[in-house]
């Protein structure tokens, strides 16, 4: 049976797709149903379907973007797109991505059946072609009924009865006991695949003695599963001896074979029918490497199973605070902000796509800041590549954090070389805001800083350094100049009217400030006794 994944955000549509054709008769079995792109990527990792039927209008990233991502991650996956849009631009992009077919909704059962028959022919012919070349690109031999049987158990892709399973163990001479099986996923990084012969080399006596028997199954390129029976009395959760053996195996693969690898240990399958779930648990354990990094052994923990975030994305990034710190030149505070962001993500453990979106929120603020300071993106991103592509290529949360901190460091290196023009721009913005809002009695240092998105201490410092006066002194001087202009134009204005017009709610306080700045009271100035202090603007 060919494993299939259906992706549509409407349960009714998924149900209609399932009922439209006899999937088993056509040689398919539906192993996963996803309601959004996040689930689809997770299920693709867990179930490795050969065919995906994807609606174009799904949450997070749309169906075409998902298809593009799936084809990048799993080049041999066949994809059928469902859509309500009869637009050539969509069809053209679908063809460019490598989608097999593009079906319009509502779905015609005969069209779906025809597309599935085509998909089956494509998949079967590809498998035959790979066999003729001697080996699949996954490293799994084509005619490998023993491996096919074990993969069917692990992927839960076959309808195997307990009798079928018992016959399979006997027929293929599988040495491990059919009870109390522990799956351990071994996943490596790199272009060169890890072979069975390589693994056999590093399964030394220490590892073999931990288990009664061992079986190796290749699931796909760079992913093997070690199946073993525990020597100790089995529990649902593996004990310390298994952890030691797994750690020993990882070190052997790293030091002797020079492969980077991570291991995921699942739950113990009491009976073969539970092996698919135990393998799923091993995959979830391995998923923890995204949060904690590569080259480690991870154990499935039931209490951590599942994701805590809601289906709707809410950014954990305070965009305004980040921009304020960037404009204020507060590199240490930004580094601390990034540390807090990633610490929150590590604690919450949302899905990878959520983390990518949070990272892109931070990056988009930085891109805005770079543009504001006329710094080209090519200086921040290698070969001017798209930031999202860079983020999606990262393997773990620690790698994302290190990358973002490096971007911040590069930004401040460039800014330090361009500090004079940047501070000039900030001071000009502050002056313009003061001059345009001096009538506002609530105008303050905090309000000015907030408007131009910098900290009060930063704008206060650069303003004083560039103009030689404090920002409050500049505001006061400007208000008094405007008061003089008003009284020059209309000597009959009362002191209260003038005070209110230039941003003073208290006429008595205005009179005190005016006398201090001009050396004369406002009423005397208005009567024509004009003798302001020299040197005052």
Coordinates of C-alpha atoms in Angstrom, one line a residue:
X1 CA 0.0 0.0 0.0
X2 CA 1.2 3.5 -0.8
X3 CA 1.0 5.8 2.2
X4 CA -1.0 9.0 1.6
X5 CA -1.4 12.3 3.6
X6 CA -4.5 14.6 3.1
X7 CA -4.2 18.3 3.9
X8 CA -7.3 20.4 4.2
X9 CA -8.5 22.7 7.0
X10 CA -12.1 21.6 6.7
X11 CA -13.0 18.2 8.3
X12 CA -16.0 17.9 6.0
X13 CA -13.8 18.2 2.9
X14 CA -11.3 15.7 4.3
X15 CA -14.2 13.3 4.9
X16 CA -15.5 13.8 1.3
X17 CA -12.1 13.1 -0.1
X18 CA -11.8 9.9 1.9
X19 CA -15.3 8.8 0.7
X20 CA -14.9 9.8 -2.9
X21 CA -12.8 6.8 -3.9
X22 CA -11.9 3.3 -2.6
X23 CA -8.3 4.1 -1.6
X24 CA -7.4 0.5 -0.8
X25 CA -8.6 -0.7 -4.2
X26 CA -6.4 1.8 -5.8
X27 CA -3.4 0.7 -3.8
X28 CA -3.3 3.5 -1.3
X29 CA -3.7 3.8 2.5
X30 CA -4.3 7.2 4.2
X31 CA -1.8 7.4 7.1
X32 CA -2.3 11.1 8.1
X33 CA -4.8 13.9 7.9
X34 CA -3.6 17.5 8.5
X35 CA -5.7 20.6 8.9
X36 CA -2.9 23.1 8.4
X37 CA 0.7 23.4 7.0
X38 CA 2.3 23.0 10.4
X39 CA 0.6 19.6 11.0
X40 CA 1.4 18.6 7.4
X41 CA 5.1 19.1 7.9
X42 CA 5.0 17.3 11.2
X43 CA 3.1 14.3 9.8
X44 CA 5.4 14.2 6.7
X45 CA 8.3 13.8 9.1
X46 CA 6.5 11.1 11.2
X47 CA 4.8 9.1 8.4
X48 CA 6.9 9.8 5.2
X49 CA 3.9 9.5 2.8
X50 CA 4.7 9.0 -0.9
X51 CA 1.6 11.0 -1.9
X52 CA 0.1 14.2 -0.5
X53 CA -3.3 15.6 -1.5
X54 CA -3.1 19.3 -0.5
X55 CA -5.8 22.0 -0.5
X56 CA -4.4 25.4 -1.7
X57 CA -6.2 27.4 0.9
X58 CA -4.9 26.2 4.3
X59 CA -3.7 28.1 7.5
X60 CA -0.1 29.4 8.0
X61 CA 1.5 28.9 4.6
X62 CA -0.7 28.1 1.6
X63 CA -0.9 24.9 -0.2
X64 CA 1.5 25.8 -3.0
X65 CA 4.1 27.1 -0.5
X66 CA 3.6 23.8 1.5
X67 CA 4.0 21.8 -1.7
X68 CA 7.3 23.7 -2.5
X69 CA 8.6 22.9 1.0
X70 CA 7.5 19.2 0.9
X71 CA 9.2 18.8 -2.5
X72 CA 12.4 20.3 -1.1
X73 CA 12.4 18.1 1.9
X74 CA 11.1 14.9 0.2
X75 CA 11.9 15.1 -3.5
X76 CA 10.2 11.8 -4.3
X77 CA 6.9 12.8 -2.7
X78 CA 4.1 13.0 -5.3
X79 CA 1.6 16.0 -4.7
X80 CA -1.9 16.7 -6.0
X81 CA -3.2 20.2 -5.4
X82 CA -6.9 20.9 -4.7
X83 CA -8.2 24.4 -5.3
X84 CA -11.3 26.5 -5.9
X85 CA -9.3 29.0 -8.0
X86 CA -9.3 28.5 -11.8
X87 CA -6.4 30.8 -12.4
X88 CA -3.5 30.0 -14.7
X89 CA -0.9 31.7 -12.4
X90 CA -1.7 29.1 -9.7
X91 CA -1.5 26.2 -12.2
X92 CA 1.8 27.5 -13.7
X93 CA 3.4 27.7 -10.3
X94 CA 2.1 24.3 -9.4
X95 CA 3.8 22.9 -12.5
X96 CA 7.0 24.7 -11.7
X97 CA 7.1 23.2 -8.2
X98 CA 6.6 19.7 -9.6
X99 CA 3.0 19.1 -8.6
X100 CA 1.5 16.0 -10.4
X101 CA -2.0 17.4 -10.9
X102 CA -4.2 20.4 -10.1
X103 CA -7.8 19.6 -9.4
X104 CA -10.6 22.1 -9.1
X105 CA -13.2 21.9 -6.2
X106 CA -15.8 20.7 -5.8
X107 CA -14.0 17.4 -6.4
X108 CA -15.2 15.1 -9.1
X109 CA -14.7 11.5 -7.9
X110 CA -13.7 10.3 -11.4
X111 CA -11.1 13.1 -11.8
X112 CA -9.7 12.2 -8.3
X113 CA -9.6 8.5 -9.2
X114 CA -7.8 9.3 -12.5
X115 CA -5.3 11.4 -10.7
X116 CA -4.6 8.7 -8.1
X117 CA -4.2 6.1 -10.8
X118 CA -1.6 8.4 -12.5
X119 CA 0.1 9.0 -9.2
X120 CA 0.3 5.2 -8.6
X121 CA 1.8 4.6 -12.0
X122 CA 4.4 7.4 -11.4
X123 CA 5.4 6.1 -8.0
X124 CA 5.6 2.4 -9.2
X125 CA 7.6 3.4 -12.2
X126 CA 10.0 5.4 -10.1
X127 CA 10.5 2.5 -7.7
X128 CA 11.2 0.2 -10.6
X129 CA 13.6 2.7 -12.1
X130 CA 15.5 3.0 -8.8
X131 CA 15.7 -0.7 -8.5
X132 CA 17.1 -1.0 -12.0
X133 CA 19.9 1.4 -10.9
X134 CA 20.6 -1.1 -8.1
X135 CA 19.6 1.0 -5.0
X136 CA 17.0 3.6 -4.0
X137 CA 18.2 7.1 -3.1
X138 CA 17.1 6.3 0.4
X139 CA 19.6 3.5 0.7
X140 CA 16.9 0.8 1.0
X141 CA 17.1 -2.1 -1.5
X142 CA 14.1 -2.4 -3.8
X143 CA 13.3 -6.1 -3.3
X144 CA 13.5 -6.1 0.4
X145 CA 10.4 -7.9 1.7
X146 CA 11.8 -8.2 5.2
X147 CA 12.5 -4.5 5.3
X148 CA 9.1 -3.7 3.8
X149 CA 7.4 -5.8 6.5
X150 CA 9.2 -4.0 9.3
X151 CA 8.6 -0.5 7.7
X152 CA 4.9 -1.4 7.4
X153 CA 4.9 -2.1 11.2
X154 CA 6.7 1.1 12.0
X155 CA 4.7 3.3 9.7
X156 CA 1.4 1.6 10.5
X157 CA 0.9 1.7 6.7
X158 CA -0.4 -1.8 6.3
X159 CA -3.5 -3.6 7.7
X160 CA -1.6 -6.4 9.4
X161 CA -3.5 -8.7 11.7
X162 CA -1.7 -10.3 14.7
X163 CA -1.6 -13.5 12.7
X164 CA 0.0 -11.7 9.7
X165 CA 2.6 -10.2 12.1
X166 CA 3.4 -13.5 13.7
X167 CA 3.8 -15.1 10.2
X168 CA 6.0 -12.2 9.1
X169 CA 8.3 -12.7 12.0
X170 CA 8.6 -16.4 11.3
X171 CA 8.8 -16.1 7.5
X172 CA 11.5 -13.5 7.5
X173 CA 13.5 -15.0 10.3
X174 CA 13.4 -11.9 12.4
X175 CA 15.4 -12.7 15.5
X176 CA 14.0 -10.2 17.9
X177 CA 11.1 -11.3 20.1
X178 CA 7.8 -10.0 19.0
X179 CA 7.1 -8.7 22.5
X180 CA 8.7 -5.8 24.3
X181 CA 10.4 -4.1 21.4
X182 CA 12.2 -0.8 21.8
X183 CA 12.7 1.4 18.7
X184 CA 15.7 3.7 18.6
X185 CA 15.9 6.2 15.7
X186 CA 19.4 7.0 14.4
X187 CA 19.4 10.1 12.2
X188 CA 22.5 11.6 10.6
X189 CA 23.3 14.8 8.8
X190 CA 25.1 15.1 5.5
X191 CA 24.9 14.0 1.8
X192 CA 26.6 10.6 2.3
X193 CA 24.1 8.0 3.6
X194 CA 24.9 5.8 6.6
X195 CA 24.8 2.2 5.5
X196 CA 23.9 -1.1 7.2
X197 CA 27.5 -2.2 7.0
X198 CA 28.7 1.0 8.7
X199 CA 26.2 0.5 11.5
X200 CA 27.2 -3.1 12.0
X201 CA 30.8 -2.0 12.6
X202 CA 29.9 0.2 15.6
X203 CA 27.4 -2.2 17.3
X204 CA 30.0 -3.4 19.7
X205 CA 29.5 -5.8 22.6
X206 CA 28.5 -3.1 25.0
X207 CA 25.5 -2.2 22.8
X208 CA 24.6 -5.8 21.9
X209 CA 24.7 -6.9 25.5
X210 CA 22.1 -4.3 26.4
X211 CA 19.6 -6.0 24.1
X212 CA 18.7 -9.7 23.7
X213 CA 18.6 -9.2 19.9
X214 CA 18.9 -6.4 17.4
X215 CA 17.3 -5.6 14.1
X216 CA 18.2 -2.6 11.8
X217 CA 15.6 -1.0 9.5
X218 CA 16.4 1.8 7.0
X219 CA 13.4 4.2 6.8
X220 CA 14.8 6.8 4.5
X221 CA 18.0 8.5 3.6
X222 CA 20.0 9.1 6.8
X223 CA 17.4 7.5 9.1
X224 CA 17.8 4.1 10.5
X225 CA 15.8 2.4 13.3
X226 CA 17.4 0.0 15.7
X227 CA 14.8 -2.5 17.1
X228 CA 15.8 -4.4 20.1
X229 CA 14.6 -6.4 23.1
X230 CA 15.7 -5.3 26.5
X231 CA 17.8 -7.7 28.6
X232 CA 16.4 -6.2 31.8
X233 CA 12.7 -6.6 32.8
X234 CA 10.9 -4.4 30.3
X235 CA 9.0 -1.3 31.3
X236 CA 7.1 1.1 29.2
X237 CA 10.0 3.6 29.6
X238 CA 13.6 2.4 28.9
X239 CA 16.0 2.3 31.8
X240 CA 19.5 3.7 32.5
X241 CA 21.2 0.8 30.7
X242 CA 19.5 1.7 27.4
X243 CA 20.4 5.4 27.8
X244 CA 24.1 4.4 28.3
X245 CA 24.0 2.1 25.3
X246 CA 22.4 4.7 23.1
X247 CA 25.0 7.3 24.2
X248 CA 27.8 4.8 23.5
X249 CA 26.3 4.2 20.0
X250 CA 26.1 7.9 19.2
X251 CA 29.7 8.4 20.2
X252 CA 30.8 5.4 18.1
X253 CA 29.1 6.8 15.1
X254 CA 30.6 10.2 15.7
X255 CA 34.2 9.2 16.4
X256 CA 34.6 6.1 14.2
X257 CA 32.4 6.9 11.3
X258 CA 32.7 10.7 11.4
X259 CA 28.9 11.3 11.2
X260 CA 27.0 13.9 13.1
X261 CA 24.0 12.0 14.5
X262 CA 21.2 12.3 17.0
X263 CA 19.2 9.4 18.5
X264 CA 15.5 9.3 19.6
X265 CA 14.4 6.6 22.0
X266 CA 10.7 5.7 21.9
X267 CA 8.4 3.7 24.3
X268 CA 8.6 -0.1 24.6
X269 CA 6.0 -1.9 22.4
X270 CA 4.5 -4.7 24.5
X271 CA 3.1 -6.3 21.4
X272 CA 4.0 -5.7 17.7
X273 CA 0.7 -3.8 17.1
X274 CA 2.1 -1.1 19.4
X275 CA 5.3 -0.7 17.4
X276 CA 3.9 2.1 15.2
X277 CA 3.1 4.1 18.3
X278 CA 6.4 3.4 19.9
X279 CA 8.2 4.5 16.7
X280 CA 6.1 7.7 16.7
X281 CA 7.2 8.3 20.2
X282 CA 10.8 7.9 19.1
X283 CA 10.2 10.5 16.4
X284 CA 8.7 12.9 18.9
X285 CA 11.7 12.4 21.2
X286 CA 14.1 13.1 18.2
X287 CA 12.1 16.3 17.6
X288 CA 13.5 17.7 20.8
X289 CA 16.8 18.2 19.1
X290 CA 15.2 21.3 17.4
X291 CA 15.0 22.9 20.9
X292 CA 18.3 21.6 22.4
X293 CA 20.6 21.0 19.5
X294 CA 22.1 18.1 17.5
X295 CA 24.5 15.3 18.5
X296 CA 22.5 14.1 21.5
X297 CA 20.3 11.3 22.7
X298 CA 16.7 12.1 23.3
X299 CA 14.1 10.0 25.2
X300 CA 10.4 10.2 24.7
X301 CA 8.7 11.8 27.7
X302 CA 4.9 11.4 27.9
X303 CA 4.5 14.5 30.1
X304 CA 6.0 16.6 27.3
X305 CA 4.0 15.1 24.5
X306 CA 1.9 17.6 22.5
X307 CA 2.2 21.3 21.7
X308 CA 1.1 24.1 24.0
X309 CA 0.5 26.9 21.5
X310 CA -2.9 27.6 20.1
X311 CA -3.7 27.3 16.4
X312 CA -3.5 31.0 15.9
X313 CA -0.1 32.7 15.9
X314 CA 0.6 35.4 18.4
X315 CA 4.1 36.9 18.1
X316 CA 6.2 36.8 21.2
X317 CA 8.4 39.6 19.7
X318 CA 7.8 43.1 21.0
X319 CA 8.5 44.9 17.8
X320 CA 8.3 48.4 19.2
X321 CA 10.8 47.6 22.1
X322 CA 13.2 46.0 19.6
X323 CA 13.1 49.0 17.3
X324 CA 13.6 51.4 20.3
X325 CA 16.7 49.4 21.4
X326 CA 18.1 49.3 17.8
X327 CA 17.7 53.0 17.4
X328 CA 19.2 53.6 20.8
X329 CA 22.3 51.6 20.1
X330 CA 21.6 49.2 23.0
X331 CA 23.4 46.1 21.8
X332 CA 23.6 44.5 25.2
X333 CA 20.0 45.0 25.9
X334 CA 19.0 43.5 22.5
X335 CA 21.2 40.5 23.2
X336 CA 19.3 40.1 26.5
X337 CA 16.0 40.5 24.8
X338 CA 16.9 37.8 22.3
X339 CA 18.0 35.5 25.1
X340 CA 14.6 36.0 26.8
X341 CA 12.8 35.3 23.6
X342 CA 14.5 32.0 22.9
X343 CA 14.3 31.0 26.5
X344 CA 10.6 31.4 26.3
X345 CA 10.5 29.3 23.1
X346 CA 12.5 26.6 24.8
X347 CA 10.2 26.5 27.7
X348 CA 7.0 26.6 25.6
X349 CA 8.3 24.2 22.9
X350 CA 6.0 25.3 20.1
X351 CA 6.2 23.7 16.7
X352 CA 9.1 24.7 14.5
X353 CA 6.9 26.8 12.2
X354 CA 5.9 29.0 15.1
X355 CA 9.6 29.6 16.0
X356 CA 10.3 30.4 12.4
X357 CA 7.6 33.0 12.4
X358 CA 8.8 34.5 15.7
X359 CA 12.3 34.8 14.3
X360 CA 11.1 36.4 11.1
X361 CA 9.2 39.0 13.2
X362 CA 12.4 40.0 14.8
X363 CA 14.3 39.9 11.5
X364 CA 11.6 42.1 9.8
X365 CA 12.2 44.8 12.5
X366 CA 15.9 44.6 11.8
X367 CA 15.4 44.8 8.0
X368 CA 13.3 47.9 8.6
X369 CA 16.1 49.4 10.7
X370 CA 18.7 48.6 8.1
X371 CA 16.6 50.2 5.4
X372 CA 16.1 53.3 7.6
X373 CA 19.9 53.6 7.9
X374 CA 20.5 52.9 4.2
X375 CA 22.4 49.7 4.9
X376 CA 21.9 47.1 2.1
X377 CA 20.5 43.6 3.0
X378 CA 23.4 41.9 1.1
X379 CA 25.8 43.0 3.9
X380 CA 23.7 41.2 6.5
X381 CA 22.6 38.1 4.6
X382 CA 25.0 35.9 2.6
X383 CA 24.8 36.6 -1.1
X384 CA 21.8 38.8 -0.4
X385 CA 19.7 35.7 0.1
X386 CA 16.2 35.8 1.4
X387 CA 16.1 35.9 5.2
X388 CA 13.2 33.4 5.3
X389 CA 15.2 30.8 3.3
X390 CA 18.1 31.3 5.7
X391 CA 15.8 30.7 8.7
X392 CA 14.2 27.6 7.2
X393 CA 17.6 26.0 6.5
X394 CA 18.5 26.0 10.2
X395 CA 18.4 22.8 12.1
X396 CA 17.7 23.9 15.7
X397 CA 16.6 26.6 18.0
X398 CA 20.1 27.2 19.4
X399 CA 21.3 27.7 15.8
X400 CA 18.5 30.2 15.1
X401 CA 19.5 32.1 18.3
X402 CA 23.2 32.2 17.4
X403 CA 22.3 33.4 13.8
X404 CA 20.1 36.2 15.1
X405 CA 22.7 37.3 17.6
X406 CA 25.3 37.4 14.8
X407 CA 23.0 39.5 12.7
X408 CA 22.6 42.0 15.6
X409 CA 26.4 42.1 16.0
X410 CA 26.9 42.8 12.3
X411 CA 24.2 45.5 12.4
X412 CA 26.0 47.4 15.2
X413 CA 29.4 47.0 13.5
X414 CA 28.0 48.8 10.5
X415 CA 26.1 51.3 12.6
X416 CA 29.3 52.2 14.5
X417 CA 30.9 53.2 11.3
X418 CA 27.9 55.3 10.3
X419 CA 27.1 56.8 13.7
X420 CA 27.3 60.5 12.8
X421 CA 24.7 60.4 10.0
X422 CA 22.4 58.2 12.1
X423 CA 22.5 60.5 15.2
X424 CA 22.0 63.5 13.0
X425 CA 18.9 62.0 11.6
X426 CA 17.5 61.1 15.0
X427 CA 18.2 64.7 16.4
X428 CA 16.5 66.2 13.3
X429 CA 13.5 64.0 13.9
X430 CA 13.4 65.1 17.6
X431 CA 13.6 68.8 16.6
X432 CA 10.9 68.4 14.0
X433 CA 8.6 66.7 16.5
X434 CA 9.2 69.5 19.1
X435 CA 8.6 72.3 16.6
X436 CA 5.4 70.6 15.4
X437 CA 4.0 69.8 18.8
X438 CA 5.3 72.6 21.1
X439 CA 1.6 73.6 21.8
X440 CA 1.0 70.3 23.5
X441 CA 1.3 70.9 27.3
X442 CA 2.0 67.2 27.9
X443 CA 5.0 67.2 25.6
X444 CA 7.9 65.6 27.5
X445 CA 11.2 63.8 27.0
X446 CA 9.5 60.4 27.2
X447 CA 6.9 61.4 24.6
X448 CA 9.5 62.7 22.2
X449 CA 11.6 59.5 22.7
X450 CA 8.6 57.3 22.2
X451 CA 7.6 59.1 19.0
X452 CA 11.0 58.4 17.3
X453 CA 11.3 55.0 18.9
X454 CA 14.5 55.5 21.0
X455 CA 15.0 55.4 24.7
X456 CA 14.8 58.8 26.7
X457 CA 18.4 58.5 27.9
X458 CA 19.7 57.9 24.3
X459 CA 17.9 60.9 22.7
X460 CA 18.8 63.1 25.7
X461 CA 22.5 62.2 25.3
X462 CA 22.8 62.5 21.5
X463 CA 20.8 65.7 21.4
X464 CA 23.0 67.4 24.0
X465 CA 26.2 66.1 22.3
X466 CA 25.1 67.4 18.9
X467 CA 23.4 70.7 19.7
X468 CA 25.1 71.6 23.0
X469 CA 21.8 72.0 24.9
X470 CA 19.5 69.6 26.5
X471 CA 16.3 68.5 24.8
X472 CA 14.2 70.2 27.5
X473 CA 16.2 73.4 27.2
X474 CA 15.6 73.3 23.4
X475 CA 11.9 72.9 23.9
X476 CA 11.7 75.7 26.4
X477 CA 13.7 78.1 24.2
X478 CA 11.5 77.2 21.2
X479 CA 8.3 77.9 23.2
X480 CA 9.6 81.2 24.5
X481 CA 10.6 82.3 20.9
X482 CA 7.1 81.4 19.7
X483 CA 5.5 83.3 22.6
X484 CA 7.6 86.4 21.6
X485 CA 6.4 86.0 18.0
X486 CA 2.8 85.9 19.1
X487 CA 3.1 89.0 21.3
X488 CA 4.9 90.8 18.5
X489 CA 2.0 90.1 16.2
X490 CA -0.7 90.9 18.7
X491 CA 0.2 92.9 21.8
X492 CA -3.4 92.7 23.1
X493 CA -3.2 88.9 23.8
X494 CA -3.4 88.1 27.5
X495 CA -0.6 86.2 29.3
X496 CA -2.9 83.3 29.7
X497 CA -3.7 83.1 26.0
X498 CA -0.1 83.3 25.0
X499 CA 0.9 80.6 27.6
X500 CA -1.8 78.2 26.4
X501 CA -0.8 78.8 22.7
X502 CA 2.8 77.7 23.3
X503 CA 2.1 74.7 25.6
X504 CA 1.9 76.0 29.1
X505 CA -1.3 75.2 31.1
X506 CA -0.3 77.4 34.0
X507 CA 0.1 81.1 33.1
X508 CA 2.0 81.9 36.4
X509 CA 4.6 79.2 35.6
X510 CA 4.8 80.5 32.0
X511 CA 5.6 84.0 33.4
X512 CA 8.4 82.6 35.6
X513 CA 10.0 80.7 32.7
X514 CA 9.6 83.7 30.3
X515 CA 11.2 86.1 32.8
X516 CA 14.1 83.6 33.3
X517 CA 14.7 83.1 29.6
X518 CA 14.0 86.7 28.3
X519 CA 15.0 88.7 31.3
X520 CA 11.6 90.5 31.4
X521 CA 8.0 89.5 32.2
X522 CA 5.6 88.7 29.4
X523 CA 3.3 91.6 30.3
X524 CA 6.2 94.0 30.1
X525 CA 7.4 92.5 26.8
X526 CA 3.9 92.9 25.4
X527 CA 3.8 96.6 26.4
X528 CA 6.8 97.2 24.2
X529 CA 9.6 97.1 26.8
X530 CA 11.6 94.5 24.7
X531 CA 15.1 93.8 26.0
X532 CA 15.7 90.0 25.9
X533 CA 18.9 88.5 27.1
X534 CA 21.8 88.5 24.6
X535 CA 22.7 85.1 23.3
X536 CA 19.2 83.8 23.6
X537 CA 17.5 82.7 20.4

